[in-house]
Coordinates of C-alpha atoms in Angstrom, one line a residue:
Chain A
M143 CA 20.1 -38.9 -26.4
L144 CA 22.3 -38.8 -23.2
K145 CA 20.9 -35.4 -22.4
K146 CA 17.4 -36.6 -22.6
L147 CA 18.3 -39.6 -20.4
I148 CA 19.8 -37.4 -17.8
V149 CA 16.7 -35.2 -17.8
F150 CA 14.4 -38.2 -17.4
L151 CA 16.6 -39.5 -14.6
L152 CA 16.4 -36.1 -12.8
I153 CA 12.7 -35.8 -13.2
G154 CA 12.3 -39.4 -11.9
T155 CA 14.4 -38.7 -8.9
L156 CA 12.6 -35.5 -8.1
G157 CA 9.2 -37.1 -8.5
Y158 CA 10.2 -40.1 -6.3
T159 CA 11.4 -37.8 -3.5
L160 CA 8.3 -35.6 -3.6
A161 CA 6.1 -38.7 -3.6
V162 CA 7.9 -40.2 -0.6
T163 CA 7.8 -36.9 1.3
F164 CA 4.1 -36.2 0.7
S165 CA 3.0 -39.7 1.3
S166 CA 4.4 -39.5 4.8
I167 CA 2.3 -36.5 5.7
P168 CA -1.0 -37.5 7.4
I169 CA -3.6 -35.2 5.7
G170 CA -6.3 -34.0 8.0
A171 CA -4.6 -35.2 11.2
N172 CA -4.3 -32.8 14.2
R173 CA -0.7 -32.0 14.2
I174 CA -0.8 -29.0 16.5
G175 CA -1.7 -30.8 19.6
S176 CA -3.2 -28.8 22.5
L177 CA -2.0 -25.6 24.0
D178 CA -1.2 -27.3 27.2
N179 CA 0.7 -30.1 25.6
P180 CA 2.3 -28.6 22.4
E181 CA 3.4 -31.1 19.9
T182 CA 4.5 -28.8 17.1
V183 CA 6.1 -25.4 16.8
A184 CA 2.7 -23.7 15.9
A185 CA 1.3 -24.6 19.3
Y186 CA 4.4 -23.4 20.9
Y187 CA 4.1 -20.0 19.3
L188 CA 0.4 -19.8 20.0
D189 CA 1.1 -20.6 23.7
K190 CA 4.2 -18.5 24.1
S191 CA 3.5 -15.2 22.3
P192 CA 0.5 -14.0 24.5
N193 CA 1.7 -15.6 27.7
D194 CA 5.4 -15.0 27.9
L195 CA 6.1 -12.2 25.3
K196 CA 2.8 -10.4 25.9
V197 CA 2.3 -9.8 22.2
A198 CA -1.3 -10.0 21.1
N199 CA -0.5 -10.5 17.4
T200 CA 1.2 -13.9 17.1
I201 CA 2.3 -13.3 13.6
T202 CA 4.3 -10.3 14.7
A203 CA 5.8 -12.3 17.5
V204 CA 6.9 -15.0 15.0
V205 CA 8.2 -12.5 12.4
V206 CA 10.1 -10.2 14.7
N207 CA 11.0 -12.3 17.6
F208 CA 11.2 -16.0 16.8
R209 CA 12.6 -15.5 13.4
G210 CA 13.9 -11.9 13.7
F211 CA 17.1 -12.7 12.0
D212 CA 15.2 -13.7 8.9
T213 CA 13.3 -10.4 8.9
L214 CA 16.6 -8.6 9.0
G215 CA 17.6 -10.5 5.9
E216 CA 14.3 -9.6 4.2
V217 CA 14.8 -5.9 4.9
S218 CA 18.3 -6.1 3.4
V219 CA 16.8 -7.9 0.4
L220 CA 14.5 -5.0 -0.1
F221 CA 17.4 -2.6 0.1
L222 CA 19.3 -4.7 -2.5
A223 CA 16.3 -4.7 -4.8
A224 CA 16.1 -0.9 -4.6
T225 CA 19.8 -0.5 -5.3
G226 CA 19.6 -3.0 -8.2
L227 CA 16.7 -1.1 -9.7
A228 CA 18.5 2.2 -9.5
S229 CA 21.7 0.8 -11.0
I230 CA 19.9 -0.9 -13.9
L231 CA 17.5 1.8 -14.8
Y232 CA 19.7 4.8 -14.3
R233 CA 20.7 6.1 -17.7
K234 CA 24.1 7.8 -17.9
E235 CA 24.6 8.6 -21.6
E236 CA 23.1 11.8 -22.8
E237 CA 20.4 11.4 -25.4
E238 CA 19.0 13.9 -27.7
E239 CA 17.4 16.0 -25.0
E240 CA 15.5 18.2 -27.5
E241 CA 13.8 15.3 -29.2
E242 CA 12.7 13.7 -26.0
N243 CA 11.4 16.9 -24.5
K244 CA 9.4 17.6 -27.7
R245 CA 7.9 14.2 -27.6
H246 CA 7.0 14.6 -24.0
I247 CA 5.4 18.0 -24.4
S248 CA 3.3 17.0 -27.4
H249 CA 1.8 14.2 -25.3
R250 CA -1.5 15.0 -23.7
L251 CA -0.7 13.1 -20.6
N252 CA 2.1 15.4 -19.7
L253 CA -0.1 18.3 -18.7
P254 CA -0.1 19.1 -15.0
S255 CA -2.8 17.4 -12.9
S256 CA -5.9 19.3 -12.0
S257 CA -6.1 21.6 -9.0
L258 CA -8.8 19.4 -7.5
V259 CA -6.4 16.5 -7.4
Q260 CA -3.6 18.7 -6.1
T261 CA -5.7 20.1 -3.2
G262 CA -7.0 16.6 -2.4
A263 CA -3.6 15.2 -2.4
K264 CA -2.4 17.9 -0.1
I265 CA -5.1 17.1 2.4
L266 CA -4.8 13.4 2.1
F267 CA -1.0 13.1 2.3
P268 CA -0.5 13.8 6.0
L269 CA -3.4 11.6 6.9
I270 CA -1.9 8.7 4.9
L271 CA 1.4 9.2 6.6
L272 CA -0.5 9.1 9.9
L273 CA -2.2 5.9 9.0
G274 CA 1.0 4.3 8.0
I275 CA 2.7 5.3 11.2
Y276 CA -0.3 4.0 13.2
V277 CA -0.1 0.7 11.4
F278 CA 3.6 0.1 12.2
I279 CA 3.5 1.4 15.7
H280 CA 0.5 -1.0 16.5
G281 CA 2.2 -3.9 14.7
H282 CA 2.2 -6.0 17.8
L283 CA -1.4 -5.3 18.7
T284 CA -3.4 -5.3 15.4
P285 CA -3.0 -6.9 12.0
G286 CA -0.3 -5.2 10.0
G287 CA 3.1 -4.1 10.9
G288 CA 6.3 -2.6 9.6
F289 CA 6.1 -3.8 6.1
Q290 CA 2.5 -2.9 5.6
G291 CA 2.8 0.5 7.3
G292 CA 5.9 1.3 5.2
A293 CA 4.0 0.4 2.1
I294 CA 1.1 2.7 3.1
I295 CA 3.5 5.6 3.7
A296 CA 5.1 4.9 0.3
T297 CA 1.6 5.2 -1.4
G298 CA 1.2 8.6 0.2
F299 CA 4.5 9.7 -1.4
L300 CA 3.3 8.2 -4.7
L301 CA 0.2 10.3 -4.5
M302 CA 2.3 13.4 -4.1
L303 CA 4.7 12.4 -6.8
V304 CA 1.9 11.8 -9.2
S305 CA -0.1 14.9 -8.5
Y306 CA 2.7 17.4 -8.2
K307 CA 5.3 17.5 -10.9
G308 CA 7.7 19.5 -8.9
F309 CA 7.5 17.3 -5.8
K310 CA 10.9 16.3 -4.9
N311 CA 11.9 14.0 -2.1
N312 CA 14.9 15.1 -0.1
H313 CA 17.2 12.3 -1.0
K314 CA 19.7 13.1 1.7
I315 CA 17.1 12.8 4.5
M316 CA 15.7 9.7 2.9
V317 CA 19.1 8.0 2.7
W318 CA 19.9 9.0 6.3
L319 CA 16.6 7.8 7.6
E320 CA 17.0 4.5 5.8
S321 CA 20.5 3.9 7.1
L322 CA 19.6 4.9 10.6
A323 CA 16.7 2.5 10.6
G324 CA 18.9 -0.3 9.4
L325 CA 21.5 0.5 12.0
G326 CA 18.8 0.7 14.6
F327 CA 17.6 -2.8 13.8
V328 CA 21.2 -4.2 13.9
G329 CA 21.8 -2.2 17.1
V330 CA 18.8 -3.8 18.8
G331 CA 20.1 -7.2 17.7
L332 CA 23.6 -6.4 19.1
Y333 CA 22.0 -5.2 22.4
G334 CA 20.5 -8.6 22.8
L335 CA 23.8 -10.2 21.9
I336 CA 25.7 -8.2 24.5
R337 CA 23.1 -8.2 27.2
Y338 CA 21.6 -11.7 26.9
G339 CA 24.0 -13.6 24.8
S340 CA 22.1 -14.1 21.6
F341 CA 21.5 -11.9 18.6
L342 CA 18.0 -10.2 18.6
Q343 CA 17.3 -11.7 22.0
N344 CA 14.2 -10.0 23.5
T345 CA 14.4 -8.3 26.9
G346 CA 13.1 -9.8 30.0
W347 CA 10.7 -6.9 30.6
T348 CA 7.6 -7.4 28.4
G349 CA 4.8 -5.3 30.0
N350 CA 1.1 -6.2 29.9
L351 CA -0.8 -7.9 27.1
N352 CA -2.6 -5.4 24.7
D353 CA -0.6 -2.3 26.0
L354 CA 1.0 0.0 23.4
V355 CA 4.3 -0.4 25.2
S356 CA 4.6 -4.1 25.6
G357 CA 6.4 -7.0 24.1
G358 CA 9.9 -5.9 24.9
L359 CA 11.8 -4.9 21.8
I360 CA 9.2 -6.0 19.3
P361 CA 7.6 -2.6 18.7
L362 CA 10.9 -0.9 18.5
I363 CA 12.1 -3.4 15.8
Y364 CA 8.8 -2.9 13.9
I365 CA 9.2 0.9 14.0
F366 CA 12.7 0.5 12.5
V367 CA 11.4 -1.9 9.8
G368 CA 8.5 0.5 9.0
I369 CA 10.8 3.5 8.5
K370 CA 13.2 1.4 6.4
V371 CA 10.5 0.0 4.2
A372 CA 8.8 3.4 3.7
T373 CA 12.0 5.1 2.7
E374 CA 13.1 2.3 0.4
L375 CA 9.8 2.0 -1.4
T376 CA 9.6 5.8 -1.8
N377 CA 13.1 5.8 -3.3
V378 CA 12.0 3.1 -5.7
L379 CA 9.0 5.1 -6.8
D380 CA 11.1 8.2 -7.2
I381 CA 13.5 6.3 -9.4
L382 CA 10.8 4.8 -11.5
L383 CA 9.1 8.1 -12.0
N384 CA 12.2 10.1 -12.8
I385 CA 13.7 7.6 -15.3
K386 CA 13.1 9.7 -18.4
S387 CA 14.3 13.0 -17.0
R388 CA 17.4 11.7 -15.2
R389 CA 20.7 12.7 -16.7
K390 CA 24.1 13.2 -15.4
Chain B
M99 CA -32.3 1.7 26.8
E100 CA -33.3 -1.6 25.3
I101 CA -35.9 0.0 23.2
I102 CA -33.5 2.6 21.8
H103 CA -31.1 -0.2 20.9
E104 CA -33.8 -2.1 19.1
I105 CA -34.9 0.9 17.2
L106 CA -31.3 1.7 16.2
K107 CA -30.9 -1.8 15.0
Y108 CA -33.8 -1.6 12.7
I109 CA -32.7 1.8 11.3
G110 CA -29.3 0.3 10.8
L111 CA -30.6 -2.7 8.9
A112 CA -32.7 -0.3 6.7
F113 CA -29.5 1.7 5.9
I114 CA -27.7 -1.5 5.0
L115 CA -30.5 -2.6 2.7
I116 CA -30.5 0.8 1.0
G117 CA -26.8 0.7 0.6
S118 CA -26.7 -2.7 -0.9
I119 CA -29.4 -1.7 -3.4
F120 CA -27.2 1.2 -4.4
L121 CA -24.2 -1.0 -4.7
F122 CA -26.1 -3.4 -6.9
L123 CA -27.3 -0.5 -9.1
G124 CA -23.7 0.7 -9.4
A125 CA -22.6 -2.8 -10.5
L126 CA -25.5 -2.9 -13.0
G127 CA -24.5 0.5 -14.3
I128 CA -20.9 -0.6 -14.9
Y129 CA -22.3 -3.6 -16.8
R130 CA -24.9 -1.7 -18.8
M131 CA -23.4 1.7 -19.6
P132 CA -22.0 2.2 -23.1
D133 CA -18.6 3.9 -22.5
L134 CA -15.9 4.6 -20.0
Y135 CA -17.2 7.9 -18.7
N136 CA -20.8 6.7 -18.1
R137 CA -19.5 3.6 -16.4
L138 CA -17.2 5.7 -14.2
Q139 CA -20.0 7.9 -13.2
A140 CA -22.4 5.1 -12.5
G141 CA -19.8 3.2 -10.5
T142 CA -18.6 6.2 -8.5
K143 CA -21.9 7.8 -7.6
A144 CA -23.7 4.6 -6.7
S145 CA -20.8 2.9 -4.9
T146 CA -20.0 6.1 -2.9
L147 CA -23.6 6.4 -1.6
G148 CA -23.9 2.6 -1.2
A149 CA -20.7 2.2 0.8
M150 CA -21.5 5.2 3.0
S151 CA -25.0 3.9 3.7
V152 CA -23.8 0.4 4.5
I153 CA -21.1 1.7 6.8
L154 CA -23.5 4.0 8.6
G155 CA -25.9 1.1 9.0
V156 CA -23.1 -1.0 10.6
G157 CA -22.4 2.0 12.9
L158 CA -26.0 2.1 14.0
L159 CA -25.9 -1.6 14.7
Q160 CA -22.7 -1.3 16.7
P161 CA -22.8 2.2 18.3
F162 CA -19.4 1.5 19.9
W163 CA -17.7 1.8 16.5
L164 CA -19.8 4.7 15.3
I165 CA -17.1 7.4 15.5
K166 CA -14.5 5.4 13.6
L167 CA -17.0 4.5 11.0
I168 CA -18.1 8.2 10.5
I169 CA -14.4 9.0 9.9
I170 CA -14.3 6.3 7.3
I171 CA -17.5 7.7 5.7
I172 CA -15.9 11.1 5.5
F173 CA -12.8 9.6 3.8
I174 CA -14.9 7.7 1.3
G175 CA -16.9 10.9 0.5
F176 CA -13.6 12.7 0.1
A177 CA -11.5 10.3 -1.8
N178 CA -13.9 8.5 -4.1
P179 CA -15.1 11.4 -6.2
L180 CA -11.5 12.7 -6.4
S181 CA -10.1 9.5 -7.7
S182 CA -12.9 9.1 -10.3
H183 CA -12.3 12.7 -11.4
A184 CA -8.6 12.0 -11.9
L185 CA -9.4 8.8 -13.8
A186 CA -11.9 10.5 -16.1
R187 CA -9.5 13.3 -16.8
A188 CA -6.6 11.1 -17.4
S189 CA -8.6 8.9 -19.8
Y190 CA -9.8 12.0 -21.7
R191 CA -6.3 13.2 -22.1
A192 CA -5.2 9.7 -23.2
G193 CA -7.6 10.1 -26.1
I194 CA -10.5 7.9 -25.1
K195 CA -13.5 9.3 -26.9
P196 CA -17.0 9.3 -25.4
C197 CA -19.4 7.0 -27.1
C198 CA -22.0 9.4 -28.4
E199 CA -21.7 12.6 -30.5
K200 CA -21.3 15.5 -28.2
E201 CA -22.1 19.1 -29.0
I202 CA -20.6 20.8 -26.0
D203 CA -17.0 19.9 -25.1
F204 CA -15.5 22.6 -22.9
Y205 CA -12.8 20.4 -21.5
G206 CA -11.5 19.4 -24.9
K207 CA -11.1 23.0 -25.9
A208 CA -9.4 23.8 -22.6
V209 CA -6.9 20.9 -23.1
E210 CA -6.1 22.2 -26.6
K211 CA -5.5 25.7 -25.3
Q212 CA -3.2 24.4 -22.5
L213 CA -1.2 22.3 -24.9
K214 CA -0.8 25.3 -27.3
K215 CA 0.4 27.5 -24.4
I216 CA 3.0 24.9 -23.3
K217 CA 4.3 24.5 -26.8
K218 CA 4.6 28.2 -27.3
N219 CA 6.5 28.5 -24.0
Y220 CA 8.8 25.7 -25.1
K221 CA 9.6 27.3 -28.4
T222 CA 10.6 30.6 -26.9

């Protein structure tokens, strides 16, 4: 009885708070203001990112510059997710290897993929990598950015892992790249801290709008994010595909 | 110059029309065909040609984009048949049977042969 009462009380409080909060929001009103006279943070971003930062893509300016610290947290969340996946799914105890191998071999899906797919994958793989790199290098000019480019690169690796059974990623290089990219991100932040007095502070030099090298440190940070996301997602795919054959 | 643009515009519109007809037929084929393999074939063939034609039409309407769009067309022509081939092959191996009685089945025999070979290698 008491439990139910507490639950009702909680729900009532929650509902009341939500109702009060939402009733105070004027729906349909112009809350942005004008660009000359910004009233909210959105107008401030829209005004500042092309004019002061010289970044054509406002979303990138917000993600990497105005809330860059949060992006650093997101990248580390991704890293933690990959680590957690590996630690949960990694099987240490040896099972009956014979049995499992037999089961695999008798399965029709375990045949190698056709030579058409293999040749096509070989041709497409470098092009997919190129597209991914293009996307994260142009993150401050066009839609897309580090996360998207990294995901595209990971799909390229997925294509190779699916079509070639013997395709192995070099784990050492992957881990090194990932660590270096993370270190680079933090290093850019520390540079801002030392030089300008605040973590991830952008440089004073920003270049011209719509140039490839513009926006100060934003392209650099997005390149680091792209490399980190690509290596992490590739590692995740590798772990997921090798789960059955992995033994100590 | 103006006349050329005008002519290109109408050719592009014609290409877009043809492409959308093919895309519609592909959708109709996916709806009407009896089993997975026929649907895959209808979807792939029609949508490859339809998408290529629509993109080419857009390229003729906007000649500034034409080179990029031709690259996209090449990629569609390259990747679309490949992916449908992989899908069909994987579904055959997974044991999905074609709808109708078939008299010639070279691939089924080939798969059996391959499986036997692998099993033999495993035993020795």
